[in-house]
Coordinates of C-alpha atoms in Angstrom, one line a residue:
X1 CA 130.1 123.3 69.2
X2 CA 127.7 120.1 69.1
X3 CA 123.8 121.1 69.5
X4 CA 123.8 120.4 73.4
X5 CA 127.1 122.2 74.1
X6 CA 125.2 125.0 72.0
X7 CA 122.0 124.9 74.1
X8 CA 124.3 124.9 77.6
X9 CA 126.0 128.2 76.2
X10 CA 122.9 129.6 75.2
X11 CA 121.4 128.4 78.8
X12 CA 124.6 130.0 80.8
X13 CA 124.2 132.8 79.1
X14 CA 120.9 133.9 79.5
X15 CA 119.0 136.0 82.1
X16 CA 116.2 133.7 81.9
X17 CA 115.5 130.3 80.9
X18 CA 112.2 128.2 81.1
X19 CA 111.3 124.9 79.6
X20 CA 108.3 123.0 78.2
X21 CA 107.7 119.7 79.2
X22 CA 105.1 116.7 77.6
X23 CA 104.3 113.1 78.2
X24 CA 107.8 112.3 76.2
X25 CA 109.8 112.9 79.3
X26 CA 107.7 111.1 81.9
X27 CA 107.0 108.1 79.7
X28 CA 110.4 106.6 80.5
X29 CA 109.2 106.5 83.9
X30 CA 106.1 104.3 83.1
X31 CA 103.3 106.8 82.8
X32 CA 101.1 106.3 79.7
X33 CA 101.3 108.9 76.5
X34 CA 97.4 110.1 75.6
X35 CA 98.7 109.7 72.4
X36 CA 100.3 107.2 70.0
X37 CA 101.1 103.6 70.0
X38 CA 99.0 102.2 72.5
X39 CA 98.2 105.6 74.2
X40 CA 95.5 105.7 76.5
X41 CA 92.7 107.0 74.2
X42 CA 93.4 103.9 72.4
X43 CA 91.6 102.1 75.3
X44 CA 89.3 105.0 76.4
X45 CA 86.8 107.3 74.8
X46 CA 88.2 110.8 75.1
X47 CA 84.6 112.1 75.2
X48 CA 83.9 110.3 78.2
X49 CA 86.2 112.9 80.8
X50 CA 84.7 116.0 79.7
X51 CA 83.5 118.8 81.7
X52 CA 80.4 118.9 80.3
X53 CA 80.0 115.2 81.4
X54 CA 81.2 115.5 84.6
X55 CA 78.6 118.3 85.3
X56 CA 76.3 116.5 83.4
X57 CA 76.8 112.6 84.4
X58 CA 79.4 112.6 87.8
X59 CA 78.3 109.0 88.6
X60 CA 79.8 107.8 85.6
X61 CA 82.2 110.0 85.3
X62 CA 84.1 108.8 88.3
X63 CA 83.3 105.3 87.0
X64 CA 85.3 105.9 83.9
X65 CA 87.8 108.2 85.5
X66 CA 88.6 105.1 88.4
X67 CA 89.6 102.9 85.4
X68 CA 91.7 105.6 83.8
X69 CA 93.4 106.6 86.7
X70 CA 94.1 102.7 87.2
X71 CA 95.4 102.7 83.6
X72 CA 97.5 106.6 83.5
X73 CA 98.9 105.6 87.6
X74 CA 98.2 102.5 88.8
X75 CA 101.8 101.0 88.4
X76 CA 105.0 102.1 90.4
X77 CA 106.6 105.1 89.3
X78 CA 108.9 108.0 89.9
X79 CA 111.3 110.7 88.5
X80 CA 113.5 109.4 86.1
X81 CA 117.1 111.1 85.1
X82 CA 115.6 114.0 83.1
X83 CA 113.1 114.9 85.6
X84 CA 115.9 115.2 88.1
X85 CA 118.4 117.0 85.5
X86 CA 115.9 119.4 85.1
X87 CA 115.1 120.0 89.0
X88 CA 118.6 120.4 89.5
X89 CA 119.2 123.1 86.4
X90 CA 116.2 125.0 88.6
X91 CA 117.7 124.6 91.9
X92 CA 121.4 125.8 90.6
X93 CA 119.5 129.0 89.4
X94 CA 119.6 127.8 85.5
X95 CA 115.8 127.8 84.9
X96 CA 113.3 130.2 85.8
X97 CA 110.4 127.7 85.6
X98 CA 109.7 124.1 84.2
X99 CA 106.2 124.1 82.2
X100 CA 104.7 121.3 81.9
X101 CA 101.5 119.2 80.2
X102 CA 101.8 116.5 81.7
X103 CA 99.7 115.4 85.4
X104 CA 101.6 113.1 87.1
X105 CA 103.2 115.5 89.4
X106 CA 106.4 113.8 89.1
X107 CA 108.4 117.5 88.5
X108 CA 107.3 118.6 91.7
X109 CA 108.9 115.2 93.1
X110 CA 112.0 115.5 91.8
X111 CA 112.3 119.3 92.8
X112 CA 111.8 118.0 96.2
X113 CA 114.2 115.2 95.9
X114 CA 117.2 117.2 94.7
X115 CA 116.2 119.8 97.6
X116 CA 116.1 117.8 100.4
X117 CA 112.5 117.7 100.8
X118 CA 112.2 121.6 100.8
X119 CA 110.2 123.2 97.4
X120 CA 108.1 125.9 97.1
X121 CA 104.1 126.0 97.8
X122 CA 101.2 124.2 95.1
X123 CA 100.9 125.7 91.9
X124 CA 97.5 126.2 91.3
X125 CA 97.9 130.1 91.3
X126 CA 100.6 130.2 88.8
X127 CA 103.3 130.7 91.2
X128 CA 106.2 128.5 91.7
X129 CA 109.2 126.7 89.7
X130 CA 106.8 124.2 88.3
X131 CA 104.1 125.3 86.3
X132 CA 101.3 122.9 85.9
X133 CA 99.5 123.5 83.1
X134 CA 97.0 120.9 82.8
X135 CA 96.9 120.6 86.6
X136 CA 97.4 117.4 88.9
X137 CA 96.1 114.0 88.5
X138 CA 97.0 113.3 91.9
X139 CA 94.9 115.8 93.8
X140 CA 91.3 116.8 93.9
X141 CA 89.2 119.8 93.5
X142 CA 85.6 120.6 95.7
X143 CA 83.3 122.1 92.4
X144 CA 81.7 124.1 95.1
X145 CA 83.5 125.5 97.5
X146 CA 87.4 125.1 95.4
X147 CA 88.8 123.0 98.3
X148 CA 92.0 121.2 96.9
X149 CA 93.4 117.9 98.6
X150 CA 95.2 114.7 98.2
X151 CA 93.3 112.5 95.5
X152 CA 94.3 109.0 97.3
X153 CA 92.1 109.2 100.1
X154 CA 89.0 110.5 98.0
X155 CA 89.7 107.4 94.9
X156 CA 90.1 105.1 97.3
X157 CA 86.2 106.8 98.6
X158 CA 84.9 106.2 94.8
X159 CA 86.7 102.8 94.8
X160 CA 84.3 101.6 97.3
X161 CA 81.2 102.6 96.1
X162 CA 81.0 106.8 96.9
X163 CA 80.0 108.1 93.8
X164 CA 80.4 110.4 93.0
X165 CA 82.7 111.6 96.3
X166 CA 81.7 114.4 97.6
X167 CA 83.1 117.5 100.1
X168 CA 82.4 118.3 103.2
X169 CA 80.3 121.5 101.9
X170 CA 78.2 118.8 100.1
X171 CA 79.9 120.0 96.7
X172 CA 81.4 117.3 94.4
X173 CA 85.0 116.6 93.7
X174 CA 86.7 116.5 90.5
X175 CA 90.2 115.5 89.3
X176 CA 92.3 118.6 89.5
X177 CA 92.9 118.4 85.8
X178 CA 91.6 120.2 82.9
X179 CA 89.1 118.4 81.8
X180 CA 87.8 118.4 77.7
X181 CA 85.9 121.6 77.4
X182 CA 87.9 123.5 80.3
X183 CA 89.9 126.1 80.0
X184 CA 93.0 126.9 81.7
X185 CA 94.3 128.1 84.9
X186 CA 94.4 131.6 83.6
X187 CA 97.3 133.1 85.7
X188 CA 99.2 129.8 85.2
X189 CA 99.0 129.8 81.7
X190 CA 99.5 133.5 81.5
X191 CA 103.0 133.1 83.7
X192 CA 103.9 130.6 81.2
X193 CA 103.3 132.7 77.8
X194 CA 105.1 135.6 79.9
X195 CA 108.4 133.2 80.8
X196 CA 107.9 132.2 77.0
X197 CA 108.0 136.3 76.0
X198 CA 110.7 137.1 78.2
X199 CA 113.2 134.1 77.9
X200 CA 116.6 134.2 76.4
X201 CA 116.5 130.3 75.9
X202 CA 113.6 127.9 76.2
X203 CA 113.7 124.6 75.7
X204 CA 110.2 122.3 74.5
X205 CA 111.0 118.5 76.1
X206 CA 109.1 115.4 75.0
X207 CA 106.1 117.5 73.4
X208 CA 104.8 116.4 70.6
X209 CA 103.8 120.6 70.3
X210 CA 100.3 119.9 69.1
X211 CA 98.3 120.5 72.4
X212 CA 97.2 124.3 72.3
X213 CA 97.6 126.3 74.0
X214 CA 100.9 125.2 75.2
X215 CA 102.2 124.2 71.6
X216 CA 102.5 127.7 71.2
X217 CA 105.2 129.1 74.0
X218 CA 108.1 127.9 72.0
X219 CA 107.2 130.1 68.7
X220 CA 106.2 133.0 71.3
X221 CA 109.8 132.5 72.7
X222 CA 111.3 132.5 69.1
X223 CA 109.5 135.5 68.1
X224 CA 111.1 137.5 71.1
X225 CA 114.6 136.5 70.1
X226 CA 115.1 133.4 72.2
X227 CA 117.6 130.4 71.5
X228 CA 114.7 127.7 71.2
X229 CA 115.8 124.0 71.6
X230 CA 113.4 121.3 70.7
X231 CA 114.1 117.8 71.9
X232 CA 111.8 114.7 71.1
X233 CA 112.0 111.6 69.6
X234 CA 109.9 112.7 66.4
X235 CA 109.4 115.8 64.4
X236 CA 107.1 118.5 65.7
X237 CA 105.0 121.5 64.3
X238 CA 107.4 123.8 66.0
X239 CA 110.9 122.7 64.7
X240 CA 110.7 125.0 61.6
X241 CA 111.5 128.0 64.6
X242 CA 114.0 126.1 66.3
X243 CA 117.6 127.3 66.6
X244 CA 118.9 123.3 68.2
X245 CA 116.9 119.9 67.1
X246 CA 117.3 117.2 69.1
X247 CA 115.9 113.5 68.8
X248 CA 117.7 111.3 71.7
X249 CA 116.4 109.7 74.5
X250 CA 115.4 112.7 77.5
X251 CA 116.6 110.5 80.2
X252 CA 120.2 110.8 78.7
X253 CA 120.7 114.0 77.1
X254 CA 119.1 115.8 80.1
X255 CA 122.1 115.3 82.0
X256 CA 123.9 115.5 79.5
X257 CA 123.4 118.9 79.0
X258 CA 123.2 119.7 82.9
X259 CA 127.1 118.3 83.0
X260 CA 127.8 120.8 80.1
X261 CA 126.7 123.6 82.2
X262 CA 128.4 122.5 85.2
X263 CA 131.9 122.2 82.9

């Protein structure tokens, strides 16, 4: 067997499968890597979208965070092939939960796409089939009272001079991300080391496996006995406790390896 048709036994096989996801499979689709050539903290100060600024300094927080979320989601974009691969494995009852650092939100589109507009409820509690780690660029947060809602509306507010915007309660929004100096969501992360604990196969997807805490689920999942599969263009901290290497493009061997299991 070739590593994917490896991965796709090791996949039909097991009771439970989860996979990792980074800024390597959405990149295809346009978003910006943090990280890199001509990442985005190339062009920004990384100490500027801190917590501790944003308590600190909200006025110019949202000043800088306007032009980053110009820069991170101001061009046209959508699922590409191995976002939909992989909402498709979930729907078909191959993975348990997709994991993922990245805060574009474009997992959750695909899972709606490929079922018909129907998916399961937000996140934020560490519930679903997509676990956002690092939260959701795309909504908002009330720092008061914990109100969550579409960020369009409330950009568009600090776009035209509100800043920073604020809630109905009088609180200020933030990005519903984590922010430098935040921890967290502690029951999604903890879902996430438990799918990691309890997988027979887990899979780590354009992630450069540097980011803790994250970077550490696929070693968790070796350590219980999993079949780990790595698959990114370049090498990673973690590939010493992988069972399957790969380094092709996502956006093919994604469904690749969904056609595998359907064979």
């Amino acid at each position: 067997m070739d590593d994917l048709e490896t991965l796709a036994e090791a996949i039909r096989t097991a009771d439970t499968t989860a996979v990792l996801t980074g800024a390597g499979i959405s990149a295809p689709s346009g978003i910006p890597t943090f990280r890199g050539d001509d990442g985005v903290w190339d062009r920004f100060d990384e100490g500027q979208f801190t917590y501790g600024r944003f308590r600190s300094d909200p006025e110019g927080f949202w000043a800088d965070r306007l032009e980053l979320q110009e820069a991170m989601f101001g061009g046209e974009y959508e699922p590409n092939t191995g976002h939909e691969a992989l909402a498709a494995m979930e729907r078909d009852g191959y993975l348990e939960a997709i994991c993922t650092q990245n805060t574009d939100g474009l997992h959750r589109d695909a899972a709606v796409a490929v079922r018909d507009g129907e998916t399961d409820a937000p996140n934020v509690d560490g519930e679903g089939s997509v676990l956002e780690l690092h939260g959701n660029a795309r909504r908002v947060r009330c720092a008061d009272c914990g109100r969550r809602r579409e960020g369009d509306p409330i950009f568009a507010r600090a776009a035209d001079g509100e800043l920073p915007p604020t809630c109905d309660c009088g609180g200020v929004y933030k990005p519903d991300v984590v922010l430098f100096g935040e921890q967290l969501p502690a029951a999604v992360i903890q879902r996430a080391r438990t799918l990691a604990r309890e997988s027979d196969a887990f899979l780590a997807i354009g992630s450069s496996l540097v980011v803790e805490p994250a970077a550490s689920l696929p070693r968790q999942a070796a350590s219980s006995g999993a079949t780990v599969g790595v698959i990114n263009l370049e090498s990673t901290p973690c590939d010493d406790a992988a069972d399957v290497i790969c380094r092709e493009d996502v956006t093919k061997v994604l469904p690749r390896l969904r056609e595998l299991l359907e064979a």
